[in-house]
Coordinates of C-alpha atoms in Angstrom, one line a residue:
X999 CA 126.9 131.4 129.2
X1000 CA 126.0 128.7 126.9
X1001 CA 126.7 129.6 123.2
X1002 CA 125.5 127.8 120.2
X1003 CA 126.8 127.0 117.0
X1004 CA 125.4 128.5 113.8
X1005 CA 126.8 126.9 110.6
X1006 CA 124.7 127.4 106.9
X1007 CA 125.0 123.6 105.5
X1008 CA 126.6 123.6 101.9
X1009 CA 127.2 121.1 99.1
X1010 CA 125.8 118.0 97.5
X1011 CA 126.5 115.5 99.8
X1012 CA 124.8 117.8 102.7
X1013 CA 121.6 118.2 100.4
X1014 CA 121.3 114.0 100.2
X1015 CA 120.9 113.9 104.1
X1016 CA 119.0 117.1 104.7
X1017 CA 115.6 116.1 102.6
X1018 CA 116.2 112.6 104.7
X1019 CA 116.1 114.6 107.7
X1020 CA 115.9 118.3 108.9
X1021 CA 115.2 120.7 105.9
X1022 CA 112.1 118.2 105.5
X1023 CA 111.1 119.0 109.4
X1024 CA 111.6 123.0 108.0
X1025 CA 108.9 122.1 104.3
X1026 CA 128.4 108.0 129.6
X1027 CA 133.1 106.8 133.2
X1028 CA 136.4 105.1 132.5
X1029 CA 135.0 102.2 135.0
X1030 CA 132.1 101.8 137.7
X1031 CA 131.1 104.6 139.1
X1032 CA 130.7 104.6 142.9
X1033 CA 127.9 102.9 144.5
X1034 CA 127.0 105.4 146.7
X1035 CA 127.3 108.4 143.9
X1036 CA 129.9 110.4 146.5
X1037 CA 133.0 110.1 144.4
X1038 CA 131.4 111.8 141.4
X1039 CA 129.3 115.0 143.1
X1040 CA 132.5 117.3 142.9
X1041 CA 132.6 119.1 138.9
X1042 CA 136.3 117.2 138.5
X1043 CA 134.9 113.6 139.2
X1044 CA 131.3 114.4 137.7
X1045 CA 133.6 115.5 134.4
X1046 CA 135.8 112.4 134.7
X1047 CA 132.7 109.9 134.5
X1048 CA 131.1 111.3 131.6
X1049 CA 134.3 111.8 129.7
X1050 CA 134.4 107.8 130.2
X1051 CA 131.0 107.0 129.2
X1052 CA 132.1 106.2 125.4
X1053 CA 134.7 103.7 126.2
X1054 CA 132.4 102.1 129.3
X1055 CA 130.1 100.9 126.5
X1056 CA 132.9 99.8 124.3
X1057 CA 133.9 97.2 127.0
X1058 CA 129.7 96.5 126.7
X1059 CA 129.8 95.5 123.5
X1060 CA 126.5 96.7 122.4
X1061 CA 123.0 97.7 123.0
X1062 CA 119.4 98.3 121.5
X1063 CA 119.0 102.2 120.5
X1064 CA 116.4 104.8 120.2
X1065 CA 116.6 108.3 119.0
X1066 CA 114.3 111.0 118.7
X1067 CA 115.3 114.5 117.1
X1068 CA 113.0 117.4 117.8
X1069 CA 113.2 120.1 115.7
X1070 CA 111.7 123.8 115.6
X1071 CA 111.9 126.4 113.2
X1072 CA 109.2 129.4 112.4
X1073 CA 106.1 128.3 115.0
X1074 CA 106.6 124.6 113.7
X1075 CA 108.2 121.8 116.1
X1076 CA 108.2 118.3 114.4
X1077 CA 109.8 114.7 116.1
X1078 CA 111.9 112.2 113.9
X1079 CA 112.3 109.1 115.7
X1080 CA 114.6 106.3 114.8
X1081 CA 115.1 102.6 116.5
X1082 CA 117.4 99.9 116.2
X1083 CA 120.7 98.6 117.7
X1084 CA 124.4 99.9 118.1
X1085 CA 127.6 97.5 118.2
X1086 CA 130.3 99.6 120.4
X1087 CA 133.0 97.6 119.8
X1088 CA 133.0 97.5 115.9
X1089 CA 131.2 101.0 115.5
X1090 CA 128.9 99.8 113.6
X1091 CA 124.7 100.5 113.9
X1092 CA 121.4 100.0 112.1
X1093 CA 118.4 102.3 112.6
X1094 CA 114.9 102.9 111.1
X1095 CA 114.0 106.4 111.2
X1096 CA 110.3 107.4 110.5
X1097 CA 109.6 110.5 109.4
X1098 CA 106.5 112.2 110.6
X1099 CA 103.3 112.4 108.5
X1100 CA 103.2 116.1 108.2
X1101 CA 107.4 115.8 107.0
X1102 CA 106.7 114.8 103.5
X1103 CA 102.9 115.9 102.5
X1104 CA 101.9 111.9 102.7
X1105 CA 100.0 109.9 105.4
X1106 CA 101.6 107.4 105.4
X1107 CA 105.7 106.6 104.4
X1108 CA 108.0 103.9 104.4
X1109 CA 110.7 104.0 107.3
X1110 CA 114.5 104.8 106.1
X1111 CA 117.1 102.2 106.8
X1112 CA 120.3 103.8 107.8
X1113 CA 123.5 101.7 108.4
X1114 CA 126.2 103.9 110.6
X1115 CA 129.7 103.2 110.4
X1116 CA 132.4 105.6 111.0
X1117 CA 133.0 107.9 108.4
X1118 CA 129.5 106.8 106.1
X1119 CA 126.2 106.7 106.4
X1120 CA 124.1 104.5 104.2
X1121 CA 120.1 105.0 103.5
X1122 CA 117.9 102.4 101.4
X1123 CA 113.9 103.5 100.9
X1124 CA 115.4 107.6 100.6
X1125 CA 113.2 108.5 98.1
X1126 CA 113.8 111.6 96.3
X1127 CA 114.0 109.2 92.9
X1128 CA 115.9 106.8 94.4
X1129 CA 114.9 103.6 93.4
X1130 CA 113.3 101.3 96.6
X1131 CA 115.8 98.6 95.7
X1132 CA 118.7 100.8 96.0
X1133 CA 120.8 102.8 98.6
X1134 CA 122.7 106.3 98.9
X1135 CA 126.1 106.4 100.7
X1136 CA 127.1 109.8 101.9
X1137 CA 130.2 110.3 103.2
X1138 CA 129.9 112.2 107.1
X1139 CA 133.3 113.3 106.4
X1140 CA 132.5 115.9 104.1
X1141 CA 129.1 116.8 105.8
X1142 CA 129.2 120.4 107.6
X1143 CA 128.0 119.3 110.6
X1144 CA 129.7 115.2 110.2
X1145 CA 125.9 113.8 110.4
X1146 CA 125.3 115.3 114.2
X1147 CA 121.9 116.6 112.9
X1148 CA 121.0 116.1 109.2
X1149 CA 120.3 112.4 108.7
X1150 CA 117.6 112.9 111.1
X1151 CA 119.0 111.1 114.3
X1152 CA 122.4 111.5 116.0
X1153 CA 124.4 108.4 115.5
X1154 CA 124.5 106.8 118.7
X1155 CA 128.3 105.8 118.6
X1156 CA 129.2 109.6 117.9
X1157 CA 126.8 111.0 120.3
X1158 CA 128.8 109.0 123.0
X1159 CA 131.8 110.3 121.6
X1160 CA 131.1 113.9 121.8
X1161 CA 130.9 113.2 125.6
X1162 CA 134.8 112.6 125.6
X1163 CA 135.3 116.3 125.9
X1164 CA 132.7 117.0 128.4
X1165 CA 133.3 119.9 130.6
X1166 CA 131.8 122.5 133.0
X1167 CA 129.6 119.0 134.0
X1168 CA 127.7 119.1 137.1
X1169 CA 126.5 116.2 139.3
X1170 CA 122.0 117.0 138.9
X1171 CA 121.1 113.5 141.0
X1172 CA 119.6 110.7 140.8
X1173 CA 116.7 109.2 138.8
X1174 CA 115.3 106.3 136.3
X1175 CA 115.4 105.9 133.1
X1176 CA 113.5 102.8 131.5
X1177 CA 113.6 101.3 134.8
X1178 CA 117.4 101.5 135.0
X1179 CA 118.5 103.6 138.4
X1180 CA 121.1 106.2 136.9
X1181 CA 122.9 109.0 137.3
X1182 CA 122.1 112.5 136.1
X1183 CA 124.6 114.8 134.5
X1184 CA 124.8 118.1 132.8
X1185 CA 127.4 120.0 131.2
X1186 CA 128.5 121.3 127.8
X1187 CA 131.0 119.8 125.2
X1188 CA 133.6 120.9 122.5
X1189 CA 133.1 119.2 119.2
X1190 CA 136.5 119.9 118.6
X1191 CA 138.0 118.4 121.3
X1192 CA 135.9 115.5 121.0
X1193 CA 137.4 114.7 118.2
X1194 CA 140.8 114.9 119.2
X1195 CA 140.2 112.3 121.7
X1196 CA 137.9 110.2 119.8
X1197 CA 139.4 106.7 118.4
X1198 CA 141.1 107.1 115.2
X1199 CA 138.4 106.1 112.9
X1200 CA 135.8 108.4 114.2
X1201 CA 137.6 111.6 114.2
X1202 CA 136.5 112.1 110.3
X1203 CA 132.9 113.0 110.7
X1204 CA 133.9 115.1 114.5
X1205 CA 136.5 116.7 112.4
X1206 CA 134.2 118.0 109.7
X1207 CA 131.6 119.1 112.4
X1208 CA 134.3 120.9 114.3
X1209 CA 134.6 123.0 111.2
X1210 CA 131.1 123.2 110.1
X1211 CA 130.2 124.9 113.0
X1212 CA 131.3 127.3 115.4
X1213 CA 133.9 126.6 118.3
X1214 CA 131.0 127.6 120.4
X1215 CA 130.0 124.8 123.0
X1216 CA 127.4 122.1 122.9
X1217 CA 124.6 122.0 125.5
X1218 CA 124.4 118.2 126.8
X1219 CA 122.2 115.8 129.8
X1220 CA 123.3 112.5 130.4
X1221 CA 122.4 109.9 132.5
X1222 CA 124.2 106.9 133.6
X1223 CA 123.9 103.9 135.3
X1224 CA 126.1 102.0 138.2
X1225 CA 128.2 100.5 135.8
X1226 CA 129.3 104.0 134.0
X1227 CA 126.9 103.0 130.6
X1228 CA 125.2 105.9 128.8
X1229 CA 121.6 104.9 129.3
X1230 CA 120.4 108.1 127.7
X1231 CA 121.8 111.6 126.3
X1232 CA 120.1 114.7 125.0
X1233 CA 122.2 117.6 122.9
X1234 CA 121.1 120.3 121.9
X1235 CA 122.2 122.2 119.0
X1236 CA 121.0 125.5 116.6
X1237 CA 122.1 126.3 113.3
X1238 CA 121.1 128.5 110.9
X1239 CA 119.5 127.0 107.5
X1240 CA 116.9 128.8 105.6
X1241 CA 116.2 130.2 108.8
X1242 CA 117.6 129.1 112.4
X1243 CA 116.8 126.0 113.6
X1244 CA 116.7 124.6 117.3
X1245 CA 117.3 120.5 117.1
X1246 CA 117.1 118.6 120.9
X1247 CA 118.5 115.2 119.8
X1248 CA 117.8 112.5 122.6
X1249 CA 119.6 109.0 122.6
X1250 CA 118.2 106.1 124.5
X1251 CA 120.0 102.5 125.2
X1252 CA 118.8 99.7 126.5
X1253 CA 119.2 95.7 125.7
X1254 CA 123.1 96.1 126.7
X1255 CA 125.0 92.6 124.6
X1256 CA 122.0 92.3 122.9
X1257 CA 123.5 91.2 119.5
X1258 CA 123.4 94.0 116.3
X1259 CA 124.5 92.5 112.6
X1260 CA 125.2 95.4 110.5
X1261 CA 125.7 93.8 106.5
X1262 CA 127.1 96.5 104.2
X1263 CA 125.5 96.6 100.6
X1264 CA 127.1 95.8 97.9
X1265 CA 128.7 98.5 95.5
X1266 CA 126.4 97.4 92.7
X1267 CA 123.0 98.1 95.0
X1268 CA 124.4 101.7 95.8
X1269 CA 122.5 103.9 93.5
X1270 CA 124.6 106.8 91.5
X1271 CA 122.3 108.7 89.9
X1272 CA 120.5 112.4 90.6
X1273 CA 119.1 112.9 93.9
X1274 CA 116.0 115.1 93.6
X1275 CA 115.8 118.4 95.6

């Protein structure tokens, strides 16, 4: 049976991200896998794979990214979707997430820049009296749920990682996605545990997520290709804020080396004043 975490987010830092992202939607192996997908049908092997997935697109490099977070609360189910591009081997990624129409009263809105790196998340065009020019750092480390769900797309680097503790995974078959011939998995994973196996520098954000939320498990499908790349992941997570929301967050890649230049602003271009409610 398939528990899932419920966690009220709290604090300052979480209230920057969450008018971003979800309170305004409220207002994958170590290696090739086999060529004839044999070797990874049994639970142990099918585990094995995905658990690699993370460090299969390290030795990639990097990749083009899309995301799409589907949330519903009260009757209402809204889509944020976010594009852009992920470098594996410097954890570093750019996306632009548009918020749907309905999200902030307006017709029409300009996309959100978010840069990812591990342990920060910047966004420039956040509104909320932020000044266009200027961007808001937050640090994931102190976020209750370490940016899985409240800047409005998964980071694609951590949504691999949470895969490193994959378990009860079963072997579904195969398929295409984009084109791509893969291999489709399902299973639940342990934020927890992912980030005890996660590389040093990404623990912070797992860690805090780990405590945010319930030890309960995280629902998960992934599909990979012949070469043990992630080529697409959905989780799906509930929580409870101002009411309990259900979030299906879906990770596509695609473009694999296709080069990703992340530039970090400047300290002077972060903005420090008030962030309106």
């Amino acid at each position: 049976m398939v528990v899932h975490r419920h966690k009220r987010l709290r604090g300052r830092a979480a209230e920057v991200v969450l008018a971003a992202g979800v309170t305004l939607a409220v207002t994958a192996t170590s290696g090739c896998a086999g060529g004839d997908g044999s070797d990874d049908r049994s639970p142990a092997e099918a585990a094995s794979v995905v658990r690699g997935a993370a460090d299969a697109l390290a030795r990639t490099g990097s990749a083009r990214a899309r995301t799409a977070m589907e949330m519903a609360t009260g009757g209402t189910r809204v889509t944020i979707r976010g594009e852009g591009g992920v470098d594996f081997k410097k954890r570093m990624g750019q996306l632009l997430v548009l918020l749907p129409a309905d999200v902030k009263g307006e017709d029409e809105h300009r996309p959100i820049t978010e840069l990812l790196v591990p342990g920060a998340l910047y966004m420039k065009n956040r509104g909320a009296g932020v000044p266009a020019d200027k961007w808001v750092r937050v640090d994931t480390t102190t976020l209750a749920d370490g940016n899985l769900v409240t800047g409005g797309a998964t980071d694609p680097l951590v949504a691999a990682e949470l895969l490193r503790a994959a378990q009860e995974v079963t072997y579904v078959g195969e398929t295409e996605v984009a084109g791509a011939k893969v291999r489709h998995y399902r299973g639940t994973t342990d934020i927890g545990r992912a980030a005890a196996s996660a590389p040093a520098e990404m623990r912070g954000a797992l860690a805090a997520a780990a405590k945010g939320f319930s030890k309960d498990t995280v629902p998960f499908d992934a599909y990979l290709d012949e070469e043990g790349r992630l080529r697409k992941v959905r989780h799906r997570f509930t929580y409870v804020n101002n009411g309990v929301i259900d979030v299906s967050s879906t990770t596509l890649l695609y473009g694999f080396g296709t080069p990703v230049t992340v530039v970090l602003p400047a300290s002077r271009d972060i903005y420090a004043g008030k962030i309106a409610d």
